[in-house]
JSON list of C-alpha atoms in Angstrom, two decimals:
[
{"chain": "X", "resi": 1, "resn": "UNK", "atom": "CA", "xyz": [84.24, 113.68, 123.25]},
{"chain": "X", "resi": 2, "resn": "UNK", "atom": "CA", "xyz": [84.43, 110.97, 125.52]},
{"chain": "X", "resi": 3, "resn": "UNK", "atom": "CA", "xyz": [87.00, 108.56, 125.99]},
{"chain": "X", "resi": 4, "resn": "UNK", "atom": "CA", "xyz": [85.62, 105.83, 124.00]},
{"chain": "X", "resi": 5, "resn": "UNK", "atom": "CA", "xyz": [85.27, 107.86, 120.94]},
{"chain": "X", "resi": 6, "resn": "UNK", "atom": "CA", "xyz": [88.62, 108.58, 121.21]},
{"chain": "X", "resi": 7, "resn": "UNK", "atom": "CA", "xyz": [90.21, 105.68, 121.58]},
{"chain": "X", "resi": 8, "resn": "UNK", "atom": "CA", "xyz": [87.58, 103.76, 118.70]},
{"chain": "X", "resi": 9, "resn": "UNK", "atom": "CA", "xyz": [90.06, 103.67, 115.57]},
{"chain": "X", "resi": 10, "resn": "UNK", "atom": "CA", "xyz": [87.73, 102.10, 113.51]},
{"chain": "X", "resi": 11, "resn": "UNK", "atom": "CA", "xyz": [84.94, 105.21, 113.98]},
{"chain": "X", "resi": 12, "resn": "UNK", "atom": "CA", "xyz": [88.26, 107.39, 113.44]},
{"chain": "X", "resi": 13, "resn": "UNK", "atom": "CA", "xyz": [89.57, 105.52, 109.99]},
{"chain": "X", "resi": 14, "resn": "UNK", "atom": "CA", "xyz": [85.55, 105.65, 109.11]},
{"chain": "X", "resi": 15, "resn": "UNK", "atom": "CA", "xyz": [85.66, 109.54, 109.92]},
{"chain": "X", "resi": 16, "resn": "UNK", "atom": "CA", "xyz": [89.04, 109.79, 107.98]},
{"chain": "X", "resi": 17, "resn": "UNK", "atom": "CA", "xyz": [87.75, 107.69, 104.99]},
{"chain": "X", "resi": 18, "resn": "UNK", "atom": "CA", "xyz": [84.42, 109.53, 104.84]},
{"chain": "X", "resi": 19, "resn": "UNK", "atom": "CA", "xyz": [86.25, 112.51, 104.42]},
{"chain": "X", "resi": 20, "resn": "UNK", "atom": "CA", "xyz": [88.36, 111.55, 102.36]},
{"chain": "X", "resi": 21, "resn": "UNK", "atom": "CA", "xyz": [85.77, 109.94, 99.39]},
{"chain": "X", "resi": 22, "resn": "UNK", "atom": "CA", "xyz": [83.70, 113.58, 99.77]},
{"chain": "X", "resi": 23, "resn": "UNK", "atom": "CA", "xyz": [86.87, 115.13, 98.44]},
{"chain": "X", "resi": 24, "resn": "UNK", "atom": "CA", "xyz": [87.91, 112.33, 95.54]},
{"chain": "X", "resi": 25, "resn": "UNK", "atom": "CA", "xyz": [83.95, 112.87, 94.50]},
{"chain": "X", "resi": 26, "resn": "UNK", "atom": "CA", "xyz": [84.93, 116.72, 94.19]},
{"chain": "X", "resi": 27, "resn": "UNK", "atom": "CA", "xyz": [82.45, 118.25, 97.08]},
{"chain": "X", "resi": 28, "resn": "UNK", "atom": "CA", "xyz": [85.53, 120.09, 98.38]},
{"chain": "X", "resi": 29, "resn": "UNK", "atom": "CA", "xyz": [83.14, 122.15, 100.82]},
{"chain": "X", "resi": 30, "resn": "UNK", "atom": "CA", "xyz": [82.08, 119.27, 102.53]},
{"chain": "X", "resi": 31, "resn": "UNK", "atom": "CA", "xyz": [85.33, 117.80, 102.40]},
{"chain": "X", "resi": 32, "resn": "UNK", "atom": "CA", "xyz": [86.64, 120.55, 103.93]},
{"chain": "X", "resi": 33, "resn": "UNK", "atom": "CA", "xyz": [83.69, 120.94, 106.75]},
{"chain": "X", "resi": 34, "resn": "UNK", "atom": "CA", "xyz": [84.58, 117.22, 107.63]},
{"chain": "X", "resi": 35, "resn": "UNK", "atom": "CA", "xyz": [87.85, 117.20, 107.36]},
{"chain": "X", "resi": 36, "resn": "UNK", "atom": "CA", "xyz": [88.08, 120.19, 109.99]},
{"chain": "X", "resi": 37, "resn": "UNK", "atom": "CA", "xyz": [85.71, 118.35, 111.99]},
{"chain": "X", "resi": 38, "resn": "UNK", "atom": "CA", "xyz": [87.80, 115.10, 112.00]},
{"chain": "X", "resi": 39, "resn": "UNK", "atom": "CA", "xyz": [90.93, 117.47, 113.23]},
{"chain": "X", "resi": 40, "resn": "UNK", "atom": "CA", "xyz": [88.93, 118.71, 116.02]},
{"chain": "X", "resi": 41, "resn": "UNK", "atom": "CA", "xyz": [87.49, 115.11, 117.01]},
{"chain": "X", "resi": 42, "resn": "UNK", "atom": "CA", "xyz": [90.72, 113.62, 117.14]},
{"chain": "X", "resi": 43, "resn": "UNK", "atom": "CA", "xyz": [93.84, 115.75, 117.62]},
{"chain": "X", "resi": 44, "resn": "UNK", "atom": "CA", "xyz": [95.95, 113.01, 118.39]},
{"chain": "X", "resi": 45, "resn": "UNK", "atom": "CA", "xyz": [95.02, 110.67, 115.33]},
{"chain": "X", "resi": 46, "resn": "UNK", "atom": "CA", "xyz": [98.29, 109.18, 113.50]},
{"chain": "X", "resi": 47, "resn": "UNK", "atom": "CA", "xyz": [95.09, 110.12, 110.77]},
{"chain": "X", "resi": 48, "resn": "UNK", "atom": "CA", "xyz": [95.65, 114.12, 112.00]},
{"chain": "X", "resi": 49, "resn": "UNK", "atom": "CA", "xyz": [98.35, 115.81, 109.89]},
{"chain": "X", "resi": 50, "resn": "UNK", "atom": "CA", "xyz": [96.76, 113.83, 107.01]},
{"chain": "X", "resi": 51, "resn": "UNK", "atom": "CA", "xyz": [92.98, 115.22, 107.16]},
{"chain": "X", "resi": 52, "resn": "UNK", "atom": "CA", "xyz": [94.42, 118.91, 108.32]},
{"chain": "X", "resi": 53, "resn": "UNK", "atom": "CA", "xyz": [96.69, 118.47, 104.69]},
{"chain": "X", "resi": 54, "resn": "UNK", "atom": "CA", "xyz": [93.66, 117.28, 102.44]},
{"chain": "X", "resi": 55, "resn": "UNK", "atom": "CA", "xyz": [91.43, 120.48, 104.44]},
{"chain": "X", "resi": 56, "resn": "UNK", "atom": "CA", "xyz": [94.53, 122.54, 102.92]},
{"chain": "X", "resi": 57, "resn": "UNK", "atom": "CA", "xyz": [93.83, 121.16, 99.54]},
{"chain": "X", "resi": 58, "resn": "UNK", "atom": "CA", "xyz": [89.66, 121.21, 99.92]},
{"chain": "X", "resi": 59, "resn": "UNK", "atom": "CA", "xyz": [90.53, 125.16, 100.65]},
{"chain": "X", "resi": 60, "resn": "UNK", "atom": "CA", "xyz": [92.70, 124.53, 97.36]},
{"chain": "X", "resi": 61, "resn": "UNK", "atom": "CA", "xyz": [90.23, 123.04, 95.40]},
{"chain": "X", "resi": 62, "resn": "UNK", "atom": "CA", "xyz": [87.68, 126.01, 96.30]},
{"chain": "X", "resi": 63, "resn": "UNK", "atom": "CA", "xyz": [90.25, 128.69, 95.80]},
{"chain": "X", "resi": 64, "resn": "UNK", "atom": "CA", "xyz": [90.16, 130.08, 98.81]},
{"chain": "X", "resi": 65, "resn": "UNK", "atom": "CA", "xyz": [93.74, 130.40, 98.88]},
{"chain": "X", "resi": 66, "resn": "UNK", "atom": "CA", "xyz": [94.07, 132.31, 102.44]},
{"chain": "X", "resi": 67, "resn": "UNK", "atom": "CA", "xyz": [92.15, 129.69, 104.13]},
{"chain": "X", "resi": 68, "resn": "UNK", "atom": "CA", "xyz": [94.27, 127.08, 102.42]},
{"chain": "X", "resi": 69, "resn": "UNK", "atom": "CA", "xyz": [97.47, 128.73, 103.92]},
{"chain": "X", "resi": 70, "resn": "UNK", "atom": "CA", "xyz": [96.04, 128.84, 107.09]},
{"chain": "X", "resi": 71, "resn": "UNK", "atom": "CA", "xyz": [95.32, 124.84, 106.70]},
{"chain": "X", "resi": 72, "resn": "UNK", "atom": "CA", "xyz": [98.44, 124.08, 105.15]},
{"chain": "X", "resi": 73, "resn": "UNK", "atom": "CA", "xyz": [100.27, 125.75, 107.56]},
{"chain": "X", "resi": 74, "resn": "UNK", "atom": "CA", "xyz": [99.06, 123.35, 110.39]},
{"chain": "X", "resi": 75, "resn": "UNK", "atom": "CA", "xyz": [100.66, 121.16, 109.28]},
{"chain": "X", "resi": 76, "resn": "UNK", "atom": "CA", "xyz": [104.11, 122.80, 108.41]},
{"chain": "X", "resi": 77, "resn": "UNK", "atom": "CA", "xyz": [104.25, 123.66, 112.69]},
{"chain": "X", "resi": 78, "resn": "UNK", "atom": "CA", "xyz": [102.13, 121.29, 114.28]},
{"chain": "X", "resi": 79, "resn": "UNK", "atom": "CA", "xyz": [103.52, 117.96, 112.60]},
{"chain": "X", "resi": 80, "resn": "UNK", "atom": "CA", "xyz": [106.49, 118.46, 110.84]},
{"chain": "X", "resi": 81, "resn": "UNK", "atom": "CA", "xyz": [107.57, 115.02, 111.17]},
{"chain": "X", "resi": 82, "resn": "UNK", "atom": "CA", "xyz": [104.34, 113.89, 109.06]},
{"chain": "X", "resi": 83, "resn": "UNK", "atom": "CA", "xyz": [105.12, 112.73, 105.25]},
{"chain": "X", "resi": 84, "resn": "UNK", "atom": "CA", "xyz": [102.62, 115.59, 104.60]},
{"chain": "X", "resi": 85, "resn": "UNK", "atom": "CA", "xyz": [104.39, 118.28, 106.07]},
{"chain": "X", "resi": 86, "resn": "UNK", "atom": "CA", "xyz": [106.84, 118.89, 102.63]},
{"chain": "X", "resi": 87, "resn": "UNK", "atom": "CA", "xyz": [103.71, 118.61, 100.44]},
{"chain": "X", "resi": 88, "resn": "UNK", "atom": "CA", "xyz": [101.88, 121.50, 102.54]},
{"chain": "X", "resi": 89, "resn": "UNK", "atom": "CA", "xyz": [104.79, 123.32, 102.01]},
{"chain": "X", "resi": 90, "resn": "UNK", "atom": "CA", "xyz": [104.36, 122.93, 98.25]},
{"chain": "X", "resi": 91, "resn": "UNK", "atom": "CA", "xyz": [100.96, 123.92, 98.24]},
{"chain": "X", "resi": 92, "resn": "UNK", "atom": "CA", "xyz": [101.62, 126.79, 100.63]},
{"chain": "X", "resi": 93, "resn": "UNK", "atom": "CA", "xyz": [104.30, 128.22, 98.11]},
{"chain": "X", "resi": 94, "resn": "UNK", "atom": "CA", "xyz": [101.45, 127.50, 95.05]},
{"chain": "X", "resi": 95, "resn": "UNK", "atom": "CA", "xyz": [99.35, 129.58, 96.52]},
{"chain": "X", "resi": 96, "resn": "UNK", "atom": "CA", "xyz": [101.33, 132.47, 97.63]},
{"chain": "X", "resi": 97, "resn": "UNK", "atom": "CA", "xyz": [102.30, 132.21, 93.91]},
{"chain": "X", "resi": 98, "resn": "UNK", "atom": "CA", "xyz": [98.69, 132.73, 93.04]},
{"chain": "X", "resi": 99, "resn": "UNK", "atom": "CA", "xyz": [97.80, 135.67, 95.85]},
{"chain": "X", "resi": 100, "resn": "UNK", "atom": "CA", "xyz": [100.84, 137.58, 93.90]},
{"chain": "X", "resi": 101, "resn": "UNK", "atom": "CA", "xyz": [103.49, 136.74, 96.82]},
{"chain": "X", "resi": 102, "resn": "UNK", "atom": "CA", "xyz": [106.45, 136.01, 94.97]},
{"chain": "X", "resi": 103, "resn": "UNK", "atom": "CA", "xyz": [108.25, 136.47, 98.18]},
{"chain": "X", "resi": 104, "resn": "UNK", "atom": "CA", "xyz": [106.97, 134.66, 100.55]},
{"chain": "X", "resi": 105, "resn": "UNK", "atom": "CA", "xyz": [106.03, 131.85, 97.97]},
{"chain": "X", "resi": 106, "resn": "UNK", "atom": "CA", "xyz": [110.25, 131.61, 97.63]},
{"chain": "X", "resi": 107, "resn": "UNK", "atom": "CA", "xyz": [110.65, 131.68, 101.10]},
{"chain": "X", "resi": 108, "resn": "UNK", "atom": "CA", "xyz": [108.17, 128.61, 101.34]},
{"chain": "X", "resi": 109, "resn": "UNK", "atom": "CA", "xyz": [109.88, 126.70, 98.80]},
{"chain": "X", "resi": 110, "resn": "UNK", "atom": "CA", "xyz": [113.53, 127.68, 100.33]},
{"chain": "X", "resi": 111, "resn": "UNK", "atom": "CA", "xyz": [112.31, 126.57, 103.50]},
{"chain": "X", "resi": 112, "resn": "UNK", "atom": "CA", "xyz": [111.25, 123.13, 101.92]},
{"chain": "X", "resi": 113, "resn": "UNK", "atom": "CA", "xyz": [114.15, 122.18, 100.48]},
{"chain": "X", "resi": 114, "resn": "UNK", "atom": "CA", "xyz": [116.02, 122.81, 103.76]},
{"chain": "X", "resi": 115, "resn": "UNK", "atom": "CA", "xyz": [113.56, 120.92, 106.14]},
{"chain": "X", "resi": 116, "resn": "UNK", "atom": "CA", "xyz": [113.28, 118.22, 103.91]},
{"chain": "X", "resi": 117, "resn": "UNK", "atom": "CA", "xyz": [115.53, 118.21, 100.97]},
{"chain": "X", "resi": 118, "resn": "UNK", "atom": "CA", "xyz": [115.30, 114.53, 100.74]},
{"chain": "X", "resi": 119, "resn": "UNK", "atom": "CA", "xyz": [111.51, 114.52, 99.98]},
{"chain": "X", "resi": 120, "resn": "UNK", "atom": "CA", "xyz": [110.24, 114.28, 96.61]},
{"chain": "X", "resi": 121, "resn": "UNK", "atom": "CA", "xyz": [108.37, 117.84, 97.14]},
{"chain": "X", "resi": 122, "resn": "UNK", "atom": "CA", "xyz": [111.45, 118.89, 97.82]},
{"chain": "X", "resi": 123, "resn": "UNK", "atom": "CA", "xyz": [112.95, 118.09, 94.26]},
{"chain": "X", "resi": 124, "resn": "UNK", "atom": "CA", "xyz": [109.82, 119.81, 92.90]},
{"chain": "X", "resi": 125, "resn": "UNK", "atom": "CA", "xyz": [110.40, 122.94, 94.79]},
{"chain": "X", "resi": 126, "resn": "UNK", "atom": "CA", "xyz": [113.62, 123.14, 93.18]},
{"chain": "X", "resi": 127, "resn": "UNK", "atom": "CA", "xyz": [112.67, 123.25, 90.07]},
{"chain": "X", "resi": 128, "resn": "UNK", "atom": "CA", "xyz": [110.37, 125.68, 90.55]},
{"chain": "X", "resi": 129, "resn": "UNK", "atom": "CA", "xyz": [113.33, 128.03, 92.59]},
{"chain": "X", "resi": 130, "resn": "UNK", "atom": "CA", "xyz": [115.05, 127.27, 88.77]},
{"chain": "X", "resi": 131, "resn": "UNK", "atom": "CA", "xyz": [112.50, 129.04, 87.16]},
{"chain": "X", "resi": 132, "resn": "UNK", "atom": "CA", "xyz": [112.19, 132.27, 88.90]}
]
């Protein structure tokens, strides 16, 4: 991409918005084809952990629970100062749940609380940790 495309925040919210209605109108695969392309078009958006969380939960909403992890996950190491980092850990744990990983879904929501035991995924992870 060229510099201009990069720097043109208004393309980038458009990008991010676009993406954003094709998953609120339920067409989670091309939610999740746009959102991915949004992440590659601009790394360095303050948009970035946002679209890579919401290609976690188009994965999600398609059950395709690996590819979801491997979204979600993204986020949990590349911006784990983003508001979206506790939620990916959430979903990560949800669907390590659903694969059968009781483990590693625990260590997910263990992990959560630690990182970020003031967020409100945080309080839901606990509850969850309750139950088991």
């Amino acid at each position: 991409p060229t510099a201009a495309s990069a720097a043109d925040p208004a393309r980038e919210g458009k990008d991010y918005e676009a993406a954003l209605n094709q998953f609120k109108a339920a067409k989670y695969k091309e939610a999740a084809w746009a959102f991915s392309a949004f992440v590659q078009k601009y790394p360095d958006s303050s948009l970035a952990p946002n679209a890579q969380f919401w290609l976690g939960n188009a994965w999600v909403a398609q059950r395709n629970c690996a590819k979801a992890i491997e979204a979600h996950s993204v986020v949990t190491t590349k911006y784990t100062d983003s508001a979206k980092a506790p939620d990916a850990w959430l979903a990560m744990a949800g669907c390590q749940q659903e694969m059968g990983n009781a483990a590693a879904a625990r260590r997910s929501l263990e992990t959560l609380v630690a990182k970020y035991p003031n967020s409100p995924a945080a309080d839901t992870a606990q509850q969850r940790l309750k139950k088991k």
